[in-house]
């Protein structure tokens, strides 16, 4: 009986290829796959086996050819990296079989599972998939971008650990940044983000940063980006996600929350108006500073950024003439003339000093990593044509404020 074997070759290192898949590969008369995958399998391929390679973007043609050969009596192996059933060739095979009203027998189809990139990455870095997780491909070649947007928002809302496949390419370089911005509305700034390039291969590079510090420009199409949920944590040089939730399902407290809880804060929420032409100084050039700058620009403030370096987003705003930039470390005179000051560096001592200096000069100041050291903090904002919604937790749990804001926004959208 002719057989079409759909074979998973694993994430890269053939030590991760399962024995059953190797056995099916050895039994094949013909092996079909993307050229890079065939090159990985060279030491397992016998001289009598025919190799047929194809390029990316030819999935349907590859599937059709494999089915035709198997239907003609050949024992055919279709190979894909990772698990062949995850963003790989198993699905196109079954699509073509459906078009042909396949009877389930001719040809016989066998699927051999494998270790996916997300599993290999998780094993290397610890236990980040300890609770509910999902994978989302950011490629819009086969899925409309509005559908991808809905899935990212739903996964963010549901607090899933998320593995982003096909995260970024030369022509598609902004979607990952958009997705990360969505997640920043739902998760603590210190949420671990794992960046895994070529897992298990000789040039493997797996590391992690915080959600606040993540830079999409370091990512390419050979990279998997794995974002923890609100409970994920770093232990030594590993990342893990608990099996359950603490405090009856509430997100764990961040360092910001502990600092604020230790200092009783009495607040009176207000909205600032007439910001056109007013000077706002943002000290810091990272992702947190970028969000502060964009918010200030949206209300018409003149924004000056003080930092040795800028994110790509801030650089774009600078190139467009929307902000001014002092390219150096903070100095005390930088706050002179400012109506508002935001301390958003990654240096705890600098942020503290900014807050203290602003206090002596009676300048309104927000300290990103210690709200109690400033005299105001930003709320989670939603703006529509007729409603401005602001939710705050006195700076203690920004992720909770964003969660409530998003729930209220959803309710408003239903009206």
Coordinates of C-alpha atoms in Angstrom, one line a residue:
X1 CA 0.0 0.0 0.0
X2 CA 1.3 3.4 -1.0
X3 CA 2.1 5.7 2.0
X4 CA 2.6 9.4 2.4
X5 CA 4.5 10.1 5.7
X6 CA 4.4 13.6 7.1
X7 CA 7.6 13.8 9.1
X8 CA 8.6 16.2 11.8
X9 CA 12.3 16.7 11.9
X10 CA 12.4 18.8 15.1
X11 CA 13.8 22.3 15.8
X12 CA 17.2 21.8 14.2
X13 CA 19.5 19.4 16.1
X14 CA 18.7 15.9 14.8
X15 CA 19.1 14.6 18.4
X16 CA 15.6 16.0 18.9
X17 CA 14.1 14.1 16.0
X18 CA 11.9 11.2 17.3
X19 CA 12.9 7.6 16.5
X20 CA 9.5 6.9 14.8
X21 CA 10.0 9.8 12.4
X22 CA 13.6 8.6 11.6
X23 CA 12.2 5.1 10.8
X24 CA 9.6 6.5 8.4
X25 CA 12.2 8.7 6.7
X26 CA 14.4 5.6 6.1
X27 CA 11.5 3.7 4.5
X28 CA 10.8 6.4 2.0
X29 CA 11.5 6.1 -1.7
X30 CA 11.1 9.9 -2.2
X31 CA 11.8 12.7 0.3
X32 CA 10.2 16.1 -0.4
X33 CA 10.9 19.3 1.4
X34 CA 12.3 22.8 1.6
X35 CA 16.0 22.7 0.6
X36 CA 17.2 23.8 4.1
X37 CA 15.4 20.8 5.7
X38 CA 16.9 18.4 3.2
X39 CA 20.3 19.7 4.0
X40 CA 19.7 19.1 7.7
X41 CA 18.8 15.5 6.9
X42 CA 21.8 14.6 4.7
X43 CA 23.4 12.2 7.1
X44 CA 20.2 10.2 7.4
X45 CA 19.5 10.0 3.6
X46 CA 20.5 6.9 1.7
X47 CA 21.9 7.0 -1.9
X48 CA 18.8 5.3 -3.4
X49 CA 16.4 7.8 -2.0
X50 CA 15.1 10.5 -4.4
X51 CA 15.2 14.1 -3.1
X52 CA 12.8 16.7 -4.4
X53 CA 13.3 20.3 -3.1
X54 CA 11.2 23.4 -3.4
X55 CA 11.2 27.0 -2.3
X56 CA 9.2 28.8 0.4
X57 CA 5.8 29.9 -0.9
X58 CA 5.3 26.7 -2.9
X59 CA 3.5 24.8 -0.2
X60 CA 0.4 23.8 -2.3
X61 CA 2.6 22.7 -5.3
X62 CA 4.8 20.7 -2.9
X63 CA 1.7 19.0 -1.3
X64 CA 0.2 18.2 -4.7
X65 CA 3.4 16.6 -5.9
X66 CA 3.7 14.5 -2.8
X67 CA 0.1 13.2 -3.0
X68 CA 0.5 12.5 -6.8
X69 CA 3.7 10.4 -6.1
X70 CA 2.1 8.5 -3.2
X71 CA -1.0 7.8 -5.3
X72 CA 1.2 6.4 -8.0
X73 CA 2.6 3.8 -5.6
X74 CA 5.6 5.5 -4.2
X75 CA 6.5 5.6 -0.4
X76 CA 6.8 9.4 0.1
X77 CA 8.1 11.4 3.0
X78 CA 7.2 15.0 3.3
X79 CA 9.5 16.7 5.8
X80 CA 9.1 19.9 7.9
X81 CA 11.0 21.5 10.7
X82 CA 9.6 21.5 14.3
X83 CA 6.3 19.7 14.3
X84 CA 4.8 19.2 10.8
X85 CA 1.4 19.9 12.1
X86 CA 2.2 23.4 13.5
X87 CA 2.5 26.1 10.8
X88 CA 3.9 23.5 8.5
X89 CA 3.1 21.1 5.7
X90 CA 0.5 18.8 7.3
X91 CA -2.3 21.3 6.8
X92 CA -1.7 21.9 3.0
X93 CA -1.5 18.2 2.5
X94 CA -5.0 17.7 4.0
X95 CA -6.3 20.7 2.1
X96 CA -5.4 19.1 -1.2
X97 CA -6.7 15.8 0.0
X98 CA -10.1 17.4 0.9
X99 CA -10.3 19.0 -2.6
X100 CA -9.8 15.5 -4.0
X101 CA -12.5 13.9 -1.8
X102 CA -9.9 11.6 -0.2
X103 CA -11.4 8.4 1.1
X104 CA -8.9 8.0 4.0
X105 CA -7.1 5.1 2.4
X106 CA -5.5 5.9 -1.0
X107 CA -2.9 7.0 -0.3
X108 CA -2.4 6.0 3.3
X109 CA -1.3 9.1 5.3
X110 CA 0.7 8.9 8.5
X111 CA 1.7 11.9 10.6
X112 CA 4.8 11.8 12.8
X113 CA 4.9 14.4 15.5
X114 CA 8.0 16.3 16.6
X115 CA 9.5 18.8 19.0
X116 CA 8.4 22.3 18.0
X117 CA 10.4 25.4 18.3
X118 CA 8.3 26.6 21.2
X119 CA 8.9 23.4 23.1
X120 CA 12.6 23.4 22.5
X121 CA 12.8 27.0 23.6
X122 CA 10.7 26.4 26.7
X123 CA 12.9 23.4 27.7
X124 CA 16.1 25.4 27.3
X125 CA 14.9 28.4 29.4
X126 CA 13.0 26.6 32.1
X127 CA 9.2 26.2 32.4
X128 CA 7.5 29.2 30.7
X129 CA 4.6 27.0 29.4
X130 CA 3.5 25.9 32.9
X131 CA 0.0 27.4 32.4
X132 CA -2.3 28.1 29.5
X133 CA -0.5 29.2 26.4
X134 CA -1.1 29.8 22.7
X135 CA 0.9 30.4 19.5
X136 CA 0.1 33.2 17.0
X137 CA 1.8 33.7 13.7
X138 CA 2.2 37.4 12.8
X139 CA 2.6 36.7 9.1
X140 CA -0.4 38.1 7.1
X141 CA 0.5 36.1 3.9
X142 CA -2.3 33.6 4.6
X143 CA -4.3 35.3 7.4
X144 CA -5.8 38.8 7.2
X145 CA -4.1 41.3 9.5
X146 CA -7.5 42.2 11.2
X147 CA -7.9 38.5 12.2
X148 CA -4.4 38.5 13.7
X149 CA -5.1 41.6 15.6
X150 CA -8.2 40.1 17.2
X151 CA -6.3 37.0 18.2
X152 CA -3.5 39.0 19.8
X153 CA -6.0 41.1 21.8
X154 CA -7.9 38.0 22.9
X155 CA -4.7 36.3 24.1
X156 CA -3.6 39.4 25.9
X157 CA -7.0 39.7 27.5
X158 CA -7.0 36.0 28.5
X159 CA -3.5 36.3 30.1
X160 CA -2.1 33.5 27.9
X161 CA 1.6 32.9 27.6
X162 CA 2.1 33.7 23.9
X163 CA 4.6 32.3 21.4
X164 CA 4.9 34.6 18.4
X165 CA 5.9 32.7 15.2
X166 CA 7.0 34.6 12.0
X167 CA 7.4 37.7 14.1
X168 CA 9.2 40.1 11.9
X169 CA 10.7 40.3 8.4
X170 CA 12.3 43.0 6.2
X171 CA 9.0 43.9 4.6
X172 CA 6.9 43.3 7.7
X173 CA 8.7 45.1 10.4
X174 CA 6.0 46.8 12.5
X175 CA 3.5 44.1 13.5
X176 CA 5.5 42.7 16.3
X177 CA 5.9 46.2 17.9
X178 CA 2.1 46.6 17.7
X179 CA 1.5 43.3 19.4
X180 CA 4.0 44.1 22.2
X181 CA 2.3 47.4 22.8
X182 CA -1.0 45.6 23.2
X183 CA 0.5 43.3 25.7
X184 CA 2.0 46.2 27.6
X185 CA -1.5 47.3 28.3
X186 CA -2.3 44.1 30.1
X187 CA 0.9 42.8 31.7
X188 CA 3.4 44.1 34.3
X189 CA 6.5 45.9 32.9
X190 CA 8.8 43.1 34.4
X191 CA 7.0 40.3 32.5
X192 CA 9.7 38.1 30.9
X193 CA 10.0 38.0 27.1
X194 CA 12.1 35.2 25.7
X195 CA 13.9 35.8 22.4
X196 CA 14.9 32.5 20.8
X197 CA 16.8 32.4 17.5
X198 CA 17.6 29.1 15.8
X199 CA 16.9 27.0 18.9
X200 CA 19.1 23.8 19.2
X201 CA 21.1 24.8 16.1
X202 CA 24.9 25.6 16.2
X203 CA 24.2 29.4 16.2
X204 CA 21.5 29.2 18.8
X205 CA 20.8 32.5 20.7
X206 CA 18.2 32.3 23.5
X207 CA 17.9 35.1 26.0
X208 CA 15.2 37.1 27.8
X209 CA 14.4 40.7 28.7
X210 CA 11.5 42.4 30.4
X211 CA 8.4 43.5 28.5
X212 CA 9.3 47.1 29.2
X213 CA 12.7 46.7 27.7
X214 CA 11.9 44.5 24.7
X215 CA 13.1 45.9 21.4
X216 CA 11.4 44.4 18.3
X217 CA 14.3 45.4 16.0
X218 CA 16.5 42.5 17.4
X219 CA 14.1 40.0 16.0
X220 CA 14.0 38.3 12.5
X221 CA 12.1 35.4 10.8
X222 CA 14.4 32.9 12.4
X223 CA 13.3 34.0 15.9
X224 CA 10.5 32.8 18.2
X225 CA 9.3 35.4 20.7
X226 CA 7.7 33.9 23.8
X227 CA 5.9 36.4 26.2
X228 CA 5.1 35.2 29.7
X229 CA 1.8 35.8 31.4
X230 CA 1.1 38.1 34.4
X231 CA 2.5 35.3 36.8
X232 CA 5.7 34.4 34.9
X233 CA 8.9 35.0 36.7
X234 CA 12.7 34.9 36.4
X235 CA 14.7 32.6 38.7
X236 CA 18.5 32.8 38.3
X237 CA 18.9 32.5 34.5
X238 CA 15.6 30.7 33.9
X239 CA 12.0 31.7 33.3
X240 CA 9.0 29.8 34.6
X241 CA 5.2 30.2 34.8
X242 CA 3.3 28.8 37.8
X243 CA 0.6 26.2 37.3
X244 CA -1.9 28.4 39.0
X245 CA -2.7 32.0 40.1
X246 CA -1.8 33.6 43.4
X247 CA -4.3 35.7 45.4
X248 CA -7.4 34.1 44.0
X249 CA -6.5 34.8 40.4
X250 CA -5.1 38.3 40.8
X251 CA -1.8 39.1 39.1
X252 CA 1.3 39.0 41.3
X253 CA 2.5 42.3 42.7
X254 CA 5.4 44.0 40.9
X255 CA 8.1 45.9 42.6
X256 CA 6.2 49.0 41.9
X257 CA 3.2 47.7 43.8
X258 CA 5.3 46.8 46.9
X259 CA 6.9 50.2 46.9
X260 CA 3.6 52.0 46.7
X261 CA 2.0 49.8 49.3
X262 CA 4.8 50.7 51.8
X263 CA 4.0 54.4 51.4
X264 CA 0.4 55.5 51.9
X265 CA -0.5 57.6 49.0
X266 CA -3.5 60.0 49.1
X267 CA -4.5 61.0 45.6
X268 CA -7.1 63.3 44.0
X269 CA -7.5 62.4 40.3
X270 CA -7.5 65.3 37.9
X271 CA -7.2 65.9 34.2
X272 CA -4.6 68.3 32.9
X273 CA -5.9 70.8 30.2
X274 CA -4.3 73.5 28.1
X275 CA -1.1 71.5 27.6
X276 CA -0.5 73.1 24.1
X277 CA 3.0 74.7 24.2
X278 CA 3.8 73.5 27.7
X279 CA 7.2 71.9 28.2
X280 CA 7.3 68.2 29.4
X281 CA 10.6 66.6 30.0
X282 CA 11.0 62.8 29.7
X283 CA 14.2 61.5 31.2
X284 CA 15.0 58.1 29.6
X285 CA 14.9 56.7 26.1
X286 CA 13.5 53.2 26.5
X287 CA 10.1 51.7 25.8
X288 CA 8.5 53.2 29.0
X289 CA 9.7 56.6 28.0
X290 CA 8.4 56.1 24.5
X291 CA 4.9 55.4 25.8
X292 CA 5.1 58.6 28.0
X293 CA 6.2 60.7 25.0
X294 CA 3.4 59.5 22.8
X295 CA 0.8 60.3 25.4
X296 CA 2.2 63.8 25.9
X297 CA 2.3 64.5 22.2
X298 CA -1.3 63.4 21.9
X299 CA -2.4 66.3 24.2
X300 CA -0.2 68.9 22.5
X301 CA 2.8 69.1 24.9
X302 CA 6.3 70.2 23.8
X303 CA 8.4 67.2 24.7
X304 CA 12.1 67.1 25.4
X305 CA 13.8 63.7 25.9
X306 CA 17.0 63.3 27.8
X307 CA 18.8 60.1 27.2
X308 CA 22.1 58.8 25.7
X309 CA 20.1 56.5 23.4
X310 CA 16.6 56.4 21.9
X311 CA 14.3 53.6 20.9
X312 CA 13.4 53.3 17.2
X313 CA 10.0 54.8 18.0
X314 CA 11.6 57.9 19.6
X315 CA 14.1 58.2 16.8
X316 CA 11.2 58.3 14.3
X317 CA 9.5 61.1 16.4
X318 CA 12.8 63.0 16.5
X319 CA 13.2 62.6 12.7
X320 CA 9.7 63.9 12.2
X321 CA 10.5 67.0 14.4
X322 CA 7.9 66.1 17.0
X323 CA 10.4 66.0 19.9
X324 CA 13.7 67.5 20.9
X325 CA 16.6 65.4 22.3
X326 CA 19.4 65.9 24.7
X327 CA 21.8 63.1 23.8
X328 CA 23.4 62.5 27.2
X329 CA 22.7 61.4 30.7
X330 CA 20.5 63.4 33.0
X331 CA 21.7 66.5 34.7
X332 CA 19.8 68.5 37.3
X333 CA 19.3 71.5 35.1
X334 CA 17.4 69.4 32.6
X335 CA 14.1 69.9 34.5
X336 CA 14.3 73.7 34.5
X337 CA 11.2 75.2 32.8
X338 CA 9.3 72.0 32.6
X339 CA 5.6 71.8 33.6
X340 CA 5.8 68.0 33.9
X341 CA 8.7 65.7 34.4
X342 CA 8.8 61.9 33.8
X343 CA 11.6 59.9 35.4
X344 CA 11.8 56.8 33.2
X345 CA 15.4 55.6 33.1
X346 CA 16.5 52.1 34.0
X347 CA 18.7 53.5 36.8
X348 CA 16.9 53.4 40.2
X349 CA 19.3 56.0 41.8
X350 CA 18.8 58.4 38.9
X351 CA 15.0 58.1 39.0
X352 CA 15.1 58.7 42.8
X353 CA 17.3 61.8 42.3
X354 CA 15.0 63.2 39.7
X355 CA 12.0 62.8 42.0
X356 CA 13.8 64.5 44.9
X357 CA 15.0 67.5 42.7
X358 CA 11.5 68.0 41.3
X359 CA 10.1 68.0 44.9
X360 CA 12.5 70.8 46.0
X361 CA 11.6 72.9 42.9
X362 CA 7.8 72.2 43.1
X363 CA 7.7 70.6 39.7
X364 CA 5.1 67.8 39.0
X365 CA 7.0 64.6 38.6
X366 CA 6.1 61.0 37.8
X367 CA 8.7 58.3 38.8
X368 CA 8.0 55.2 36.6
X369 CA 9.6 52.6 38.8
X370 CA 8.5 54.0 42.2
X371 CA 5.3 56.0 42.0
X372 CA 5.5 57.0 45.7
X373 CA 8.6 59.1 45.0
X374 CA 6.8 61.4 42.6
X375 CA 3.6 63.4 43.0
X376 CA 1.6 62.1 40.1
X377 CA 1.3 59.0 38.0
X378 CA -0.2 58.2 34.6
X379 CA -3.5 56.4 34.5
X380 CA -4.7 53.8 31.9
X381 CA -6.5 55.9 29.4
X382 CA -9.1 55.2 26.7
X383 CA -10.3 58.0 24.4
X384 CA -13.2 57.9 22.0
X385 CA -15.2 60.7 20.4
X386 CA -17.4 61.4 23.4
X387 CA -15.7 59.6 26.3
X388 CA -12.4 59.9 28.1
X389 CA -11.9 57.0 30.5
X390 CA -9.1 57.0 33.1
X391 CA -8.4 54.1 35.5
X392 CA -5.7 54.3 38.2
X393 CA -4.5 52.3 41.2
X394 CA -2.4 55.1 42.7
X395 CA 0.5 53.7 40.8
X396 CA 0.5 50.5 42.8
X397 CA -0.7 48.0 40.1
X398 CA -0.5 49.5 36.6
X399 CA -1.4 46.2 35.1
X400 CA -4.6 46.0 37.1
X401 CA -5.5 49.5 36.0
X402 CA -5.0 48.5 32.4
X403 CA -7.1 45.4 32.9
X404 CA -10.0 47.3 34.3
X405 CA -9.6 50.0 31.6
X406 CA -9.8 47.3 28.9
X407 CA -12.9 45.7 30.5
X408 CA -14.7 49.1 30.6
X409 CA -13.6 49.8 27.0
X410 CA -15.1 46.5 25.9
X411 CA -18.4 47.4 27.6
X412 CA -18.4 50.8 25.9
X413 CA -17.8 49.2 22.6
X414 CA -20.9 47.0 23.1
X415 CA -23.2 50.0 23.4

